[in-house]
Amino acid sequence: MELCLEELLSKANAEGDYISKDTFRSFVRYGLIVPNKKGRGRGRGVNTFYHHSDIEAIHDILTLKQIYNMTSWENMISLLYVKGSPVQWDKLQTRLLKFAEEMNGKFVFISDHPQEVEEAIPNLTVKFRNFCFIPGN
């Protein structure tokens, strides 16, 4: 079922997910929502439609922003993809390449500084145990 922008926003607002057109356009610009564009004929422009499942994607995005205080669009696109929401492939690919580069840099640091990493592990373990409830501890 395809919806125009106004229908999509009114249904999302009716379900309690209050969102403006500008905010929604940001979601599309960051690749979190994928529009479906259909031509109206030569020289007549295009109509943009959205899938009914985009209402759930809006809910997920707003939940991530509110409950988990997630503000990084780059991380949000990865989570939405894992959940099964359609996202813009080029934006997701850019995020995954950036993540791979970050991880590679961390592995290089670990291999170049093994003594510093060995000294840091006990401190991280203590902080982790204080931060999380671990049964039996």
Tab-separated table of N, CA, C and O in Angstrom, residues 11-107:
chain	number	residue	atom	x	y	z
A	11	LYS	N	-1.045	9.393	9.452
A	11	LYS	CA	-1.168	8.081	10.098
A	11	LYS	C	-0.143	7.929	11.224
A	11	LYS	O	-0.447	7.384	12.275
A	12	ALA	N	1.063	8.410	10.999
A	12	ALA	CA	2.084	8.341	12.046
A	12	ALA	C	1.671	9.199	13.247
A	12	ALA	O	1.788	8.767	14.398
A	13	ASN	N	1.165	10.390	12.986
A	13	ASN	CA	0.713	11.261	14.073
A	13	ASN	C	-0.472	10.653	14.812
A	13	ASN	O	-0.576	10.776	16.027
A	14	ALA	N	-1.354	9.973	14.085
A	14	ALA	CA	-2.510	9.329	14.721
A	14	ALA	C	-2.080	8.199	15.655
A	14	ALA	O	-2.760	7.915	16.643
A	15	GLU	N	-0.934	7.580	15.354
A	15	GLU	CA	-0.424	6.503	16.206
A	15	GLU	C	0.460	7.031	17.334
A	15	GLU	O	1.057	6.253	18.068
A	16	GLY	N	0.557	8.354	17.451
A	16	GLY	CA	1.313	8.940	18.557
A	16	GLY	C	2.737	9.316	18.235
A	16	GLY	O	3.472	9.759	19.113
A	17	ASP	N	3.157	9.142	17.006
A	17	ASP	CA	4.511	9.508	16.591
A	17	ASP	C	4.455	10.853	15.883
A	17	ASP	O	4.279	10.929	14.673
A	18	TYR	N	4.560	11.925	16.651
A	18	TYR	CA	4.423	13.267	16.101
A	18	TYR	C	5.694	13.671	15.377
A	18	TYR	O	6.773	13.671	15.943
A	19	ILE	N	5.532	13.994	14.106
A	19	ILE	CA	6.673	14.301	13.253
A	19	ILE	C	6.273	15.372	12.251
A	19	ILE	O	5.166	15.341	11.704
A	20	SER	N	7.173	16.313	12.018
A	20	SER	CA	6.911	17.374	11.047
A	20	SER	C	7.420	16.954	9.671
A	20	SER	O	8.195	16.004	9.543
A	21	LYS	N	7.013	17.711	8.655
A	21	LYS	CA	7.487	17.425	7.302
A	21	LYS	C	8.997	17.608	7.200
A	21	LYS	O	9.684	16.823	6.547
A	22	ASP	N	9.505	18.643	7.858
A	22	ASP	CA	10.945	18.896	7.799
A	22	ASP	C	11.738	17.764	8.450
A	22	ASP	O	12.776	17.341	7.927
A	23	THR	N	11.268	17.281	9.587
A	23	THR	CA	11.947	16.172	10.254
A	23	THR	C	11.897	14.934	9.379
A	23	THR	O	12.891	14.220	9.228
A	24	PHE	N	10.741	14.676	8.784
A	24	PHE	CA	10.614	13.514	7.902
A	24	PHE	C	11.560	13.631	6.712
A	24	PHE	O	12.202	12.657	6.323
A	25	ARG	N	11.657	14.815	6.147
A	25	ARG	CA	12.569	15.018	5.015
A	25	ARG	C	14.020	14.760	5.427
A	25	ARG	O	14.820	14.270	4.628
A	26	SER	N	14.342	15.085	6.691
A	26	SER	CA	15.685	14.768	7.197
A	26	SER	C	15.895	13.261	7.241
A	26	SER	O	16.970	12.771	6.905
A	27	PHE	N	14.872	12.528	7.655
A	27	PHE	CA	14.966	11.061	7.686
A	27	PHE	C	15.262	10.522	6.289
A	27	PHE	O	16.073	9.618	6.124
A	28	VAL	N	14.594	11.091	5.287
A	28	VAL	CA	14.810	10.656	3.899
A	28	VAL	C	16.216	11.053	3.451
A	28	VAL	O	16.936	10.248	2.853
A	29	ARG	N	16.629	12.274	3.769
A	29	ARG	CA	17.958	12.760	3.360
A	29	ARG	C	19.082	11.913	3.959
A	29	ARG	O	20.082	11.636	3.295
A	30	TYR	N	18.911	11.460	5.212
A	30	TYR	CA	19.934	10.641	5.860
A	30	TYR	C	19.851	9.169	5.467
A	30	TYR	O	20.655	8.364	5.902
A	31	GLY	N	18.859	8.809	4.663
A	31	GLY	CA	18.770	7.444	4.165
A	31	GLY	C	17.971	6.499	5.044
A	31	GLY	O	17.964	5.290	4.812
A	32	LEU	N	17.284	7.023	6.067
A	32	LEU	CA	16.532	6.179	6.995
A	32	LEU	C	15.187	5.738	6.429
A	32	LEU	O	14.641	4.724	6.844
A	33	ILE	N	14.660	6.504	5.497
A	33	ILE	CA	13.396	6.190	4.809
A	33	ILE	C	13.681	6.221	3.313
A	33	ILE	O	14.373	7.116	2.824
A	34	VAL	N	13.146	5.252	2.593
A	34	VAL	CA	13.373	5.178	1.147
A	34	VAL	C	12.082	5.546	0.417
A	34	VAL	O	11.086	4.837	0.523
A	35	PRO	N	12.087	6.665	-0.314
A	35	PRO	CA	10.891	7.037	-1.075
A	35	PRO	C	10.771	6.221	-2.357
A	35	PRO	O	11.759	5.722	-2.885
A	36	ASN	N	9.550	6.094	-2.829
A	36	ASN	CA	9.272	5.417	-4.090
A	36	ASN	C	8.791	6.485	-5.065
A	36	ASN	O	7.703	7.022	-4.896
A	37	LYS	N	9.597	6.779	-6.069
A	37	LYS	CA	9.257	7.845	-7.015
A	37	LYS	C	8.740	7.249	-8.308
A	37	LYS	O	9.314	6.316	-8.842
A	38	LYS	N	7.632	7.817	-8.771
A	38	LYS	CA	7.031	7.376	-10.032
A	38	LYS	C	6.849	8.581	-10.948
A	38	LYS	O	6.287	9.595	-10.546
A	39	GLY	N	7.332	8.423	-12.173
A	39	GLY	CA	7.203	9.499	-13.145
A	39	GLY	C	5.757	9.698	-13.586
A	39	GLY	O	4.985	8.749	-13.687
A	40	ARG	N	5.410	10.958	-13.843
A	40	ARG	CA	4.058	11.283	-14.313
A	40	ARG	C	4.031	11.483	-15.820
A	40	ARG	O	3.022	11.870	-16.373
A	41	GLY	N	5.140	11.209	-16.445
A	41	GLY	CA	5.218	11.407	-17.893
A	41	GLY	C	6.308	12.403	-18.225
A	41	GLY	O	6.761	13.165	-17.365
A	42	ARG	N	6.684	12.392	-19.448
A	42	ARG	CA	7.787	13.249	-19.896
A	42	ARG	C	7.504	14.717	-19.592
A	42	ARG	O	6.479	15.277	-19.998
A	43	GLY	N	8.441	15.324	-18.848
A	43	GLY	CA	8.332	16.746	-18.539
A	43	GLY	C	7.293	17.093	-17.491
A	43	GLY	O	7.007	18.273	-17.281
A	44	ARG	N	6.704	16.104	-16.833
A	44	ARG	CA	5.641	16.399	-15.859
A	44	ARG	C	6.068	16.118	-14.418
A	44	ARG	O	5.257	16.211	-13.513
A	45	GLY	N	7.324	15.763	-14.211
A	45	GLY	CA	7.811	15.552	-12.856
A	45	GLY	C	7.520	14.150	-12.332
A	45	GLY	O	7.183	13.238	-13.082
A	46	VAL	N	7.637	13.998	-11.018
A	46	VAL	CA	7.442	12.696	-10.381
A	46	VAL	C	6.513	12.836	-9.181
A	46	VAL	O	6.390	13.900	-8.584
A	47	ASN	N	5.860	11.745	-8.858
A	47	ASN	CA	5.109	11.632	-7.607
A	47	ASN	C	5.930	10.773	-6.670
A	47	ASN	O	6.519	9.773	-7.083
A	48	THR	N	5.959	11.164	-5.410
A	48	THR	CA	6.709	10.410	-4.414
A	48	THR	C	5.732	9.732	-3.479
A	48	THR	O	4.835	10.378	-2.939
A	49	PHE	N	5.926	8.434	-3.289
A	49	PHE	CA	5.071	7.653	-2.401
A	49	PHE	C	5.934	6.942	-1.374
A	49	PHE	O	7.130	6.753	-1.568
A	50	TYR	N	5.279	6.535	-0.302
A	50	TYR	CA	5.957	5.819	0.774
A	50	TYR	C	5.159	4.580	1.115
A	50	TYR	O	3.945	4.540	0.952
A	51	HIS	N	5.859	3.569	1.590
A	51	HIS	CA	5.220	2.308	1.940
A	51	HIS	C	4.622	2.415	3.332
A	51	HIS	O	5.096	3.172	4.181
A	52	HIS	N	3.582	1.645	3.591
A	52	HIS	CA	2.930	1.655	4.892
A	52	HIS	C	3.895	1.258	6.011
A	52	HIS	O	3.779	1.711	7.160
A	53	SER	N	4.891	0.433	5.709
A	53	SER	CA	5.877	0.021	6.720
A	53	SER	C	6.761	1.177	7.174
A	53	SER	O	7.429	1.079	8.209
A	54	ASP	N	6.760	2.281	6.429
A	54	ASP	CA	7.548	3.442	6.843
A	54	ASP	C	6.994	4.064	8.125
A	54	ASP	O	7.724	4.755	8.839
A	55	ILE	N	5.736	3.815	8.431
A	55	ILE	CA	5.175	4.288	9.700
A	55	ILE	C	5.896	3.610	10.857
A	55	ILE	O	6.251	4.248	11.852
A	56	GLU	N	6.147	2.316	10.723
A	56	GLU	CA	6.898	1.588	11.759
A	56	GLU	C	8.339	2.088	11.824
A	56	GLU	O	8.913	2.209	12.911
A	57	ALA	N	8.924	2.406	10.677
A	57	ALA	CA	10.290	2.934	10.661
A	57	ALA	C	10.346	4.285	11.381
A	57	ALA	O	11.286	4.543	12.145
A	58	ILE	N	9.346	5.124	11.175
A	58	ILE	CA	9.280	6.411	11.880
A	58	ILE	C	9.226	6.167	13.387
A	58	ILE	O	9.936	6.810	14.159
A	59	HIS	N	8.385	5.227	13.787
A	59	HIS	CA	8.267	4.896	15.210
A	59	HIS	C	9.619	4.424	15.763
A	59	HIS	O	10.050	4.848	16.843
A	60	ASP	N	10.304	3.570	15.026
A	60	ASP	CA	11.607	3.058	15.463
A	60	ASP	C	12.636	4.181	15.574
A	60	ASP	O	13.408	4.236	16.541
A	61	ILE	N	12.652	5.074	14.612
A	61	ILE	CA	13.604	6.186	14.625
A	61	ILE	C	13.355	7.083	15.834
A	61	ILE	O	14.282	7.441	16.568
A	62	LEU	N	12.095	7.440	16.048
A	62	LEU	CA	11.768	8.314	17.182
A	62	LEU	C	12.060	7.630	18.514
A	62	LEU	O	12.500	8.272	19.468
A	63	THR	N	11.840	6.311	18.581
A	63	THR	CA	12.145	5.562	19.804
A	63	THR	C	13.644	5.554	20.065
A	63	THR	O	14.086	5.768	21.189
A	64	LEU	N	14.424	5.316	19.024
A	64	LEU	CA	15.879	5.331	19.178
A	64	LEU	C	16.366	6.699	19.647
A	64	LEU	O	17.245	6.800	20.498
A	65	LYS	N	15.777	7.754	19.106
A	65	LYS	CA	16.182	9.101	19.496
A	65	LYS	C	15.788	9.404	20.935
A	65	LYS	O	16.563	10.001	21.678
A	66	GLN	N	14.597	8.994	21.326
A	66	GLN	CA	14.080	9.374	22.637
A	66	GLN	C	14.596	8.469	23.756
A	66	GLN	O	15.190	8.940	24.714
A	67	ILE	N	14.374	7.188	23.649
A	67	ILE	CA	14.701	6.275	24.739
A	67	ILE	C	16.197	6.041	24.849
A	67	ILE	O	16.763	6.053	25.940
A	68	TYR	N	16.844	5.813	23.728
A	68	TYR	CA	18.263	5.484	23.756
A	68	TYR	C	19.160	6.687	23.525
A	68	TYR	O	20.363	6.553	23.443
A	69	ASN	N	18.555	7.864	23.389
A	69	ASN	CA	19.299	9.104	23.210
A	69	ASN	C	20.275	9.007	22.039
A	69	ASN	O	21.381	9.526	22.096
A	70	MET	N	19.860	8.290	21.011
A	70	MET	CA	20.709	8.109	19.840
A	70	MET	C	20.536	9.300	18.912
A	70	MET	O	19.434	9.625	18.504
A	71	THR	N	21.627	9.948	18.624
A	71	THR	CA	21.568	11.109	17.747
A	71	THR	C	22.366	10.911	16.464
A	71	THR	O	22.281	11.726	15.565
A	72	SER	N	23.144	9.840	16.378
A	72	SER	CA	23.960	9.600	15.200
A	72	SER	C	23.122	8.923	14.114
A	72	SER	O	22.679	7.795	14.271
A	73	TRP	N	22.928	9.639	13.019
A	73	TRP	CA	22.178	9.074	11.904
A	73	TRP	C	22.919	7.880	11.322
A	73	TRP	O	22.314	6.927	10.851
A	74	GLU	N	24.253	7.950	11.370
A	74	GLU	CA	25.054	6.872	10.801
A	74	GLU	C	24.821	5.565	11.553
A	74	GLU	O	24.729	4.502	10.956
A	75	ASN	N	24.751	5.623	12.874
A	75	ASN	CA	24.496	4.415	13.644
A	75	ASN	C	23.043	3.964	13.504
A	75	ASN	O	22.754	2.776	13.494
A	76	MET	N	22.134	4.918	13.403
A	76	MET	CA	20.722	4.593	13.302
A	76	MET	C	20.415	3.813	12.023
A	76	MET	O	19.604	2.887	12.040
A	77	ILE	N	21.073	4.157	10.928
A	77	ILE	CA	20.804	3.469	9.671
A	77	ILE	C	21.205	1.995	9.777
A	77	ILE	O	20.528	1.118	9.255
A	78	SER	N	22.285	1.718	10.495
A	78	SER	CA	22.712	0.330	10.678
A	78	SER	C	21.685	-0.452	11.488
A	78	SER	O	21.349	-1.587	11.146
A	79	LEU	N	21.188	0.145	12.557
A	79	LEU	CA	20.196	-0.532	13.399
A	79	LEU	C	18.885	-0.774	12.653
A	79	LEU	O	18.274	-1.834	12.785
A	80	LEU	N	18.459	0.208	11.874
A	80	LEU	CA	17.226	0.026	11.103
A	80	LEU	C	17.384	-1.083	10.072
A	80	LEU	O	16.463	-1.876	9.857
A	81	TYR	N	18.545	-1.150	9.440
A	81	TYR	CA	18.791	-2.200	8.461
A	81	TYR	C	18.747	-3.577	9.117
A	81	TYR	O	18.131	-4.504	8.599
A	82	VAL	N	19.394	-3.702	10.270
A	82	VAL	CA	19.400	-4.984	10.984
A	82	VAL	C	17.986	-5.389	11.378
A	82	VAL	O	17.621	-6.557	11.339
A	83	LYS	N	17.157	-4.395	11.720
A	83	LYS	CA	15.772	-4.678	12.106
A	83	LYS	C	14.924	-5.091	10.901
A	83	LYS	O	13.870	-5.669	11.052
A	84	GLY	N	15.387	-4.793	9.704
A	84	GLY	CA	14.654	-5.191	8.510
A	84	GLY	C	13.982	-4.044	7.785
A	84	GLY	O	13.266	-4.259	6.812
A	85	SER	N	14.196	-2.832	8.231
A	85	SER	CA	13.611	-1.672	7.560
A	85	SER	C	14.392	-1.372	6.292
A	85	SER	O	15.617	-1.486	6.271
A	86	PRO	N	13.698	-0.966	5.232
A	86	PRO	CA	14.425	-0.584	4.023
A	86	PRO	C	15.162	0.736	4.261
A	86	PRO	O	14.611	1.666	4.839
A	87	VAL	N	16.413	0.788	3.859
A	87	VAL	CA	17.228	1.996	3.985
A	87	VAL	C	17.926	2.241	2.658
A	87	VAL	O	17.968	1.357	1.802
A	88	GLN	N	18.462	3.432	2.494
A	88	GLN	CA	19.155	3.752	1.251
A	88	GLN	C	20.524	3.074	1.269
A	88	GLN	O	21.334	3.284	2.167
A	89	TRP	N	20.774	2.246	0.256
A	89	TRP	CA	21.968	1.413	0.210
A	89	TRP	C	23.258	2.204	0.217
A	89	TRP	O	24.231	1.822	0.863
A	90	ASP	N	23.303	3.305	-0.519
A	90	ASP	CA	24.551	4.068	-0.589
A	90	ASP	C	24.917	4.652	0.764
A	90	ASP	O	26.088	4.663	1.147
A	91	LYS	N	23.926	5.103	1.524
A	91	LYS	CA	24.198	5.651	2.863
A	91	LYS	C	24.635	4.534	3.816
A	91	LYS	O	25.537	4.722	4.625
A	92	LEU	N	24.000	3.379	3.723
A	92	LEU	CA	24.378	2.246	4.568
A	92	LEU	C	25.796	1.782	4.228
A	92	LEU	O	26.606	1.526	5.124
A	93	GLN	N	26.104	1.705	2.952
A	93	GLN	CA	27.429	1.274	2.530
A	93	GLN	C	28.503	2.240	3.044
A	93	GLN	O	29.553	1.811	3.538
A	94	THR	N	28.236	3.534	2.976
A	94	THR	CA	29.181	4.523	3.487
A	94	THR	C	29.418	4.319	4.973
A	94	THR	O	30.564	4.367	5.446
A	95	ARG	N	28.345	4.063	5.733
A	95	ARG	CA	28.478	3.845	7.174
A	95	ARG	C	29.283	2.582	7.471
A	95	ARG	O	30.126	2.571	8.349
A	96	LEU	N	29.011	1.512	6.743
A	96	LEU	CA	29.727	0.260	6.986
A	96	LEU	C	31.212	0.388	6.641
A	96	LEU	O	32.066	-0.161	7.351
A	97	LEU	N	31.537	1.098	5.572
A	97	LEU	CA	32.944	1.317	5.227
A	97	LEU	C	33.643	2.148	6.300
A	97	LEU	O	34.782	1.856	6.679
A	98	LYS	N	32.954	3.165	6.810
A	98	LYS	CA	33.531	3.982	7.875
A	98	LYS	C	33.759	3.146	9.133
A	98	LYS	O	34.798	3.255	9.792
A	99	PHE	N	32.790	2.287	9.458
A	99	PHE	CA	32.926	1.415	10.620
A	99	PHE	C	34.117	0.472	10.455
A	99	PHE	O	34.901	0.282	11.385
A	100	ALA	N	34.280	-0.095	9.266
A	100	ALA	CA	35.400	-1.001	9.010
A	100	ALA	C	36.734	-0.269	9.162
A	100	ALA	O	37.688	-0.811	9.725
A	101	GLU	N	36.798	0.967	8.692
A	101	GLU	CA	38.026	1.754	8.841
A	101	GLU	C	38.318	2.038	10.318
A	101	GLU	O	39.476	1.971	10.755
A	102	GLU	N	37.275	2.370	11.090
A	102	GLU	CA	37.465	2.615	12.526
A	102	GLU	C	37.975	1.364	13.231
A	102	GLU	O	38.899	1.432	14.048
A	103	MET	N	37.380	0.222	12.918
A	103	MET	CA	37.807	-1.033	13.546
A	103	MET	C	39.240	-1.386	13.146
A	103	MET	O	40.027	-1.840	13.965
A	104	ASN	N	39.573	-1.181	11.898
A	104	ASN	CA	40.935	-1.448	11.441
A	104	ASN	C	41.927	-0.589	12.214
A	104	ASN	O	42.978	-1.079	12.638
A	105	GLY	N	41.591	0.678	12.420
A	105	GLY	CA	42.457	1.563	13.192
A	105	GLY	C	42.634	1.079	14.620
A	105	GLY	O	43.734	1.154	15.189
A	106	LYS	N	41.580	0.551	15.216
A	106	LYS	CA	41.670	0.033	16.583
A	106	LYS	C	42.526	-1.226	16.638
A	106	LYS	O	43.316	-1.406	17.576
A	107	PHE	N	42.399	-2.088	15.648
A	107	PHE	CA	43.231	-3.292	15.613
A	107	PHE	C	44.704	-2.942	15.413
A	107	PHE	O	45.588	-3.568	15.991
